[in-house]
mmCIF file of C-alpha atoms in Angstrom:
data_model
loop_
_atom_site.group_PDB
_atom_site.id
_atom_site.type_symbol
_atom_site.label_atom_id
_atom_site.label_comp_id
_atom_site.label_asym_id
_atom_site.label_seq_id
_atom_site.Cartn_x
_atom_site.Cartn_y
_atom_site.Cartn_z
ATOM 1 C CA MET A 1195 122.927 90.724 107.475
ATOM 2 C CA PRO A 1196 119.627 89.055 106.301
ATOM 3 C CA GLN A 1197 116.167 90.615 105.826
ATOM 4 C CA SER A 1198 114.718 88.022 107.798
ATOM 5 C CA SER A 1199 116.818 89.117 110.474
ATOM 6 C CA TYR A 1200 115.466 92.194 110.870
ATOM 7 C CA LEU A 1201 111.784 90.938 110.575
ATOM 8 C CA ALA A 1202 112.272 88.414 112.522
ATOM 9 C CA LEU A 1203 113.270 90.668 116.108
ATOM 10 C CA LEU A 1204 110.585 93.248 114.648
ATOM 11 C CA LEU A 1205 107.928 90.443 115.285
ATOM 12 C CA ILE A 1206 109.620 89.113 118.720
ATOM 13 C CA GLY A 1207 109.234 93.026 120.139
ATOM 14 C CA LEU A 1208 105.904 92.712 118.826
ATOM 15 C CA LEU A 1209 104.728 89.084 120.188
ATOM 16 C CA GLY A 1210 107.030 89.469 123.063
ATOM 17 C CA GLY A 1211 104.634 93.015 123.862
ATOM 18 C CA THR A 1212 102.567 90.704 126.548
ATOM 19 C CA HIS A 1213 105.542 90.805 128.457
ATOM 20 C CA CYS A 1214 106.568 94.088 127.838
ATOM 21 C CA VAL A 1215 102.460 95.502 129.148
ATOM 22 C CA VAL A 1216 103.136 93.628 132.376
ATOM 23 C CA MET A 1217 106.508 94.370 133.678
ATOM 24 C CA CYS A 1218 106.100 97.886 132.042
ATOM 25 C CA GLY A 1219 103.030 99.088 132.352
ATOM 26 C CA GLY A 1220 103.260 100.282 135.759
ATOM 27 C CA ILE A 1221 106.380 102.251 135.371
ATOM 28 C CA VAL A 1222 104.497 103.882 131.906
ATOM 29 C CA GLY A 1223 101.917 105.429 134.486
ATOM 30 C CA ALA A 1224 104.159 106.044 136.961
ATOM 31 C CA LEU A 1225 106.485 108.382 134.771
ATOM 32 C CA SER A 1226 104.109 110.472 133.963
ATOM 33 C CA MET A 1227 102.775 110.169 137.683
ATOM 34 C CA GLY A 1228 98.991 111.069 137.333
ATOM 35 C CA THR A 1229 99.082 113.693 134.557
ATOM 36 C CA PRO A 1230 96.288 113.538 131.700
ATOM 37 C CA ALA A 1231 97.387 110.379 129.106
ATOM 38 C CA SER A 1232 99.373 112.091 125.935
ATOM 39 C CA PHE A 1233 100.367 110.607 122.652
ATOM 40 C CA THR A 1234 102.826 113.468 122.231
ATOM 41 C CA LEU A 1235 104.570 112.483 125.753
ATOM 42 C CA HIS A 1236 104.041 108.519 125.484
ATOM 43 C CA LEU A 1237 105.708 108.597 122.396
ATOM 44 C CA ALA A 1238 108.731 110.556 123.153
ATOM 45 C CA TYR A 1239 108.912 108.277 126.275
ATOM 46 C CA ASN A 1240 109.246 105.663 123.335
ATOM 47 C CA LEU A 1241 111.642 107.232 121.013
ATOM 48 C CA GLY A 1242 114.019 107.291 124.111
ATOM 49 C CA ARG A 1243 113.756 103.634 125.309
ATOM 50 C CA MET A 1244 114.827 102.902 121.155
ATOM 51 C CA VAL A 1245 117.751 105.215 121.121
ATOM 52 C CA SER A 1246 118.887 102.899 124.224
ATOM 53 C CA TYR A 1247 117.860 99.832 122.822
ATOM 54 C CA ALA A 1248 119.633 101.030 119.369
ATOM 55 C CA THR A 1249 123.148 102.328 121.452
ATOM 56 C CA ALA A 1250 123.406 98.937 123.027
ATOM 57 C CA GLY A 1251 122.504 97.083 120.190
ATOM 58 C CA ALA A 1252 125.592 98.614 118.553
ATOM 59 C CA ILE A 1253 127.804 97.975 121.534
ATOM 60 C CA ALA A 1254 126.893 94.151 121.425
ATOM 61 C CA GLY A 1255 127.461 94.038 117.088
ATOM 62 C CA ALA A 1256 130.886 95.565 117.514
ATOM 63 C CA VAL A 1257 131.914 93.371 120.703
ATOM 64 C CA GLY A 1258 130.700 90.330 118.549
ATOM 65 C CA GLU A 1259 132.524 91.762 115.547
ATOM 66 C CA ALA A 1260 135.280 92.255 117.484
ATOM 67 C CA SER A 1261 135.142 88.792 118.966
ATOM 68 C CA VAL A 1262 134.957 86.935 115.422
ATOM 69 C CA ALA A 1263 138.141 88.538 113.747
ATOM 70 C CA LEU A 1264 140.402 87.648 117.008
ATOM 71 C CA SER A 1265 139.332 83.738 117.162
ATOM 72 C CA GLY A 1266 138.516 83.396 113.933
ATOM 73 C CA GLN A 1267 135.121 82.898 111.790
ATOM 74 C CA LEU A 1268 133.004 80.188 112.292
ATOM 75 C CA PRO A 1269 133.431 78.409 115.139
ATOM 76 C CA LEU A 1270 132.486 81.697 117.006
ATOM 77 C CA ARG A 1271 130.515 82.855 114.848
ATOM 78 C CA ALA A 1272 128.195 79.191 115.295
ATOM 79 C CA PHE A 1273 128.535 79.520 118.746
ATOM 80 C CA LEU A 1274 126.829 83.399 118.926
ATOM 81 C CA TYR A 1275 124.189 82.532 116.813
ATOM 82 C CA LEU A 1276 123.772 78.857 119.026
ATOM 83 C CA LEU A 1277 123.306 81.115 122.230
ATOM 84 C CA ALA A 1278 121.314 83.367 120.463
ATOM 85 C CA ASN A 1279 118.834 81.200 119.248
ATOM 86 C CA LEU A 1280 118.875 79.093 122.921
ATOM 87 C CA MET A 1281 118.043 82.692 124.406
ATOM 88 C CA LEU A 1282 114.956 82.937 121.944
ATOM 89 C CA ILE A 1283 113.748 79.785 123.212
ATOM 90 C CA ALA A 1284 114.128 80.103 127.261
ATOM 91 C CA LEU A 1285 112.618 83.688 126.377
ATOM 92 C CA GLY A 1286 109.550 82.010 124.970
ATOM 93 C CA LEU A 1287 109.324 79.267 127.348
ATOM 94 C CA TYR A 1288 109.376 82.285 130.370
ATOM 95 C CA LEU A 1289 106.449 84.233 128.547
ATOM 96 C CA MET A 1290 104.508 81.138 128.434
ATOM 97 C CA GLY A 1291 105.263 81.007 132.090
ATOM 98 C CA VAL A 1292 107.173 76.989 131.774
ATOM 99 C CA THR A 1293 110.607 78.545 132.866
ATOM 100 C CA ARG A 1294 111.913 81.403 134.506
ATOM 101 C CA ALA A 1295 115.229 80.994 133.300
ATOM 102 C CA LEU A 1296 116.075 84.850 132.543
ATOM 103 C CA ALA A 1297 115.032 86.131 135.289
ATOM 104 C CA PHE A 1298 118.678 85.662 136.497
ATOM 105 C CA SER A 1299 119.657 88.181 133.138
ATOM 106 C CA GLU A 1300 117.259 90.448 135.050
ATOM 107 C CA ARG A 1301 118.875 90.161 138.231
ATOM 108 C CA PHE A 1302 122.600 91.383 136.673
ATOM 109 C CA GLY A 1303 120.786 94.052 135.087
ATOM 110 C CA GLN A 1304 119.387 95.881 137.948
ATOM 111 C CA LYS A 1305 123.171 96.392 138.779
ATOM 112 C CA LEU A 1306 123.207 98.902 136.486
ATOM 113 C CA TRP A 1307 119.847 100.491 136.768
ATOM 114 C CA ARG A 1308 120.539 100.995 140.686
ATOM 115 C CA HIS A 1309 122.884 103.482 138.978
ATOM 116 C CA LEU A 1310 119.993 104.839 136.380
ATOM 117 C CA GLN A 1311 117.286 105.118 138.507
ATOM 118 C CA PRO A 1312 118.344 108.240 140.489
ATOM 119 C CA LEU A 1313 119.040 110.274 137.062
ATOM 120 C CA SER A 1314 115.198 110.149 136.490
ATOM 121 C CA ARG A 1315 114.100 112.166 138.963
ATOM 122 C CA PRO A 1316 114.756 115.990 137.781
ATOM 123 C CA TYR A 1317 112.490 114.621 134.850
ATOM 124 C CA LEU A 1318 109.156 113.370 137.519
ATOM 125 C CA PRO A 1319 106.936 114.009 136.629
ATOM 126 C CA ALA A 1320 106.867 115.026 132.701
ATOM 127 C CA ARG A 1321 104.485 117.285 131.080
ATOM 128 C CA ARG A 1322 106.838 118.003 128.827
ATOM 129 C CA VAL A 1323 108.226 115.929 125.774
ATOM 130 C CA ALA A 1324 112.600 117.429 126.658
ATOM 131 C CA GLN A 1325 111.366 116.148 129.985
ATOM 132 C CA ALA A 1326 109.456 112.154 128.902
ATOM 133 C CA PHE A 1327 112.539 111.406 126.409
ATOM 134 C CA PRO A 1328 115.777 111.748 129.195
ATOM 135 C CA LEU A 1329 113.154 109.013 130.743
ATOM 136 C CA GLY A 1330 112.980 107.146 127.969
ATOM 137 C CA LEU A 1331 116.649 106.877 127.148
ATOM 138 C CA LEU A 1332 116.311 105.750 131.029
ATOM 139 C CA TRP A 1333 114.008 103.103 131.036
ATOM 140 C CA GLY A 1334 116.248 101.410 127.770
ATOM 141 C CA TRP A 1335 118.247 99.993 130.417
ATOM 142 C CA LEU A 1336 115.592 98.945 132.444
ATOM 143 C CA PRO A 1337 116.715 95.797 133.463
ATOM 144 C CA CYS A 1338 114.377 93.050 131.203
ATOM 145 C CA GLY A 1339 114.986 89.738 129.570
ATOM 146 C CA LEU A 1340 113.407 90.147 126.640
ATOM 147 C CA VAL A 1341 115.873 92.761 125.686
ATOM 148 C CA TYR A 1342 118.927 90.803 126.455
ATOM 149 C CA SER A 1343 117.436 88.066 124.882
ATOM 150 C CA ALA A 1344 117.645 90.262 121.214
ATOM 151 C CA LEU A 1345 120.642 91.573 122.379
ATOM 152 C CA ALA A 1346 122.181 88.491 121.828
ATOM 153 C CA THR A 1347 121.327 88.127 118.202
ATOM 154 C CA ALA A 1348 122.314 91.872 118.192
ATOM 155 C CA LEU A 1349 125.963 90.283 119.465
ATOM 156 C CA THR A 1350 126.066 87.816 116.461
ATOM 157 C CA SER A 1351 124.866 90.821 113.973
ATOM 158 C CA GLY A 1352 128.552 91.155 112.629
ATOM 159 C CA SER A 1353 128.999 94.786 113.262
ATOM 160 C CA ALA A 1354 128.042 98.290 115.306
ATOM 161 C CA LEU A 1355 125.379 99.289 112.840
ATOM 162 C CA ASN A 1356 123.621 96.226 111.975
ATOM 163 C CA GLY A 1357 123.995 95.502 115.963
ATOM 164 C CA ALA A 1358 122.022 98.865 116.059
ATOM 165 C CA GLY A 1359 119.424 98.558 113.180
ATOM 166 C CA LEU A 1360 118.535 95.153 114.830
ATOM 167 C CA MET A 1361 117.926 96.658 117.857
ATOM 168 C CA LEU A 1362 115.987 99.728 116.336
ATOM 169 C CA ALA A 1363 113.384 96.765 114.830
ATOM 170 C CA PHE A 1364 112.905 95.358 118.073
ATOM 171 C CA GLY A 1365 112.096 98.536 119.478
ATOM 172 C CA ALA A 1366 109.363 99.254 117.267
ATOM 173 C CA GLY A 1367 107.998 96.117 117.271
ATOM 174 C CA THR A 1368 107.125 96.712 121.282
ATOM 175 C CA LEU A 1369 106.226 100.031 120.136
ATOM 176 C CA PRO A 1370 102.652 99.734 119.617
ATOM 177 C CA ASN A 1371 102.153 97.524 122.905
ATOM 178 C CA LEU A 1372 103.373 99.796 125.212
ATOM 179 C CA LEU A 1373 102.128 103.142 123.504
ATOM 180 C CA LEU A 1374 98.745 101.355 124.376
ATOM 181 C CA ALA A 1375 99.803 100.564 127.972
ATOM 182 C CA GLY A 1376 100.745 104.064 128.280
ATOM 183 C CA LEU A 1377 97.083 105.609 126.885
ATOM 184 C CA LEU A 1378 94.988 102.189 128.112
ATOM 185 C CA ALA A 1379 97.246 100.930 131.138
ATOM 186 C CA ALA A 1380 94.161 99.176 133.097
ATOM 187 C CA ARG A 1381 92.740 97.644 130.364
ATOM 188 C CA LEU A 1382 95.830 96.247 128.203
ATOM 189 C CA GLN A 1383 97.372 94.158 131.514
ATOM 190 C CA THR A 1384 94.280 92.399 131.741
ATOM 191 C CA TYR A 1385 94.037 91.577 128.193
ATOM 192 C CA ALA A 1386 98.198 90.790 128.660
ATOM 193 C CA ARG A 1387 97.715 88.415 131.519
ATOM 194 C CA LEU A 1388 95.330 86.647 129.951
ATOM 195 C CA PRO A 1389 97.111 82.674 129.936
ATOM 196 C CA ALA A 1390 95.980 81.941 126.408
ATOM 197 C CA VAL A 1391 97.848 85.608 125.044
ATOM 198 C CA ARG A 1392 101.060 84.488 127.251
ATOM 199 C CA ILE A 1393 100.918 80.975 125.811
ATOM 200 C CA ALA A 1394 100.268 81.799 122.344
ATOM 201 C CA SER A 1395 102.963 84.842 122.011
ATOM 202 C CA GLY A 1396 105.579 81.827 124.305
ATOM 203 C CA LEU A 1397 105.076 79.925 121.510
ATOM 204 C CA LEU A 1398 105.462 81.532 118.313
ATOM 205 C CA VAL A 1399 108.447 83.088 119.604
ATOM 206 C CA LEU A 1400 109.768 79.904 120.818
ATOM 207 C CA GLY A 1401 109.235 78.582 116.900
ATOM 208 C CA PHE A 1402 111.940 81.550 115.950
ATOM 209 C CA GLY A 1403 114.159 80.410 118.507
ATOM 210 C CA VAL A 1404 114.097 76.584 116.824
ATOM 211 C CA TRP A 1405 113.781 77.996 113.266
ATOM 212 C CA GLY A 1406 117.235 79.768 114.016
ATOM 213 C CA LEU A 1407 119.105 75.961 115.849
ATOM 214 C CA ILE A 1408 117.216 74.533 112.443
ATOM 215 C CA GLY A 1409 119.604 76.968 110.626
ATOM 216 C CA LEU A 1410 122.458 76.824 112.383
ATOM 217 C CA ILE A 1411 122.519 72.647 112.102
ATOM 218 C CA ARG A 1412 122.407 72.821 108.565
ATOM 219 C CA LEU A 1413 124.617 74.812 108.567
ATOM 220 C CA VAL A 1414 127.246 73.044 110.214
ATOM 221 C CA LEU A 1415 126.368 70.106 108.903
ATOM 222 C CA ARG A 1416 127.287 71.617 105.092
ATOM 223 C CA THR A 1417 130.974 72.416 106.164
#
C-alpha cells in the first residue's frame, strides 16, 4: 500500500472537515447535552469514532481483498480504484455545493443508524470518559458521504489491515476540526459555512480524485 494513500486520506479528512463541522457540530453539542466543554470528553468521543472508522475500513479492505482473489487481479482492482476516485470527485463537488450526488449514500446508511441510535440513550448526557467513548463508537456509524468516500479507497487497499490503517489516517485528519467543533461549536460552524472555505476544500479533494484517475489511466495504458 503506497504511503501516499495514507497521506491522501489524512488530508482528505482534514480538508473535508468543513463538512464534518456543519453536519456533526450539532451532534457534538447534543452528546454533552449542556455539560461544560471538556477536552478529555471530546477526545474520548473522537477516539471512539476513529475506532469505528478503523473497523469499517478493515471490513472494506477484507471485502476488496476477497473480491480480487476470486475474480482476478487487474480488472477488478482497476474498477475498485476507479470507483474510489470517482467518489472523491463526487465528494469534492458535494463539498462545494455543486451537487448532492452523495446524498443517496447517506440515505442508505440511515437504515443502519436507526438501529444504532437507541443504543446511545444509556450514555447521555456524557459526563465521564466511560460514557463518551461508547458514544463515539456509535457516532462512527452515522451516515456520512465523506466517510463513505474514504471507505471506497479502503476497499482498494488489498487487506483488512491496510483498510483499517487508511481509515485511521482519515479519522486523524477529521480530528482537529471535530475537536474544535466540540469546544468552539458556534464560532467554528460559522467559519465552516463560508462559501470560500467550502469551495477551496472541495477543489482540493476533487484534485485528489482527478490525480488518482490520471494514475489509473497511465497504469492501464502501460498494460
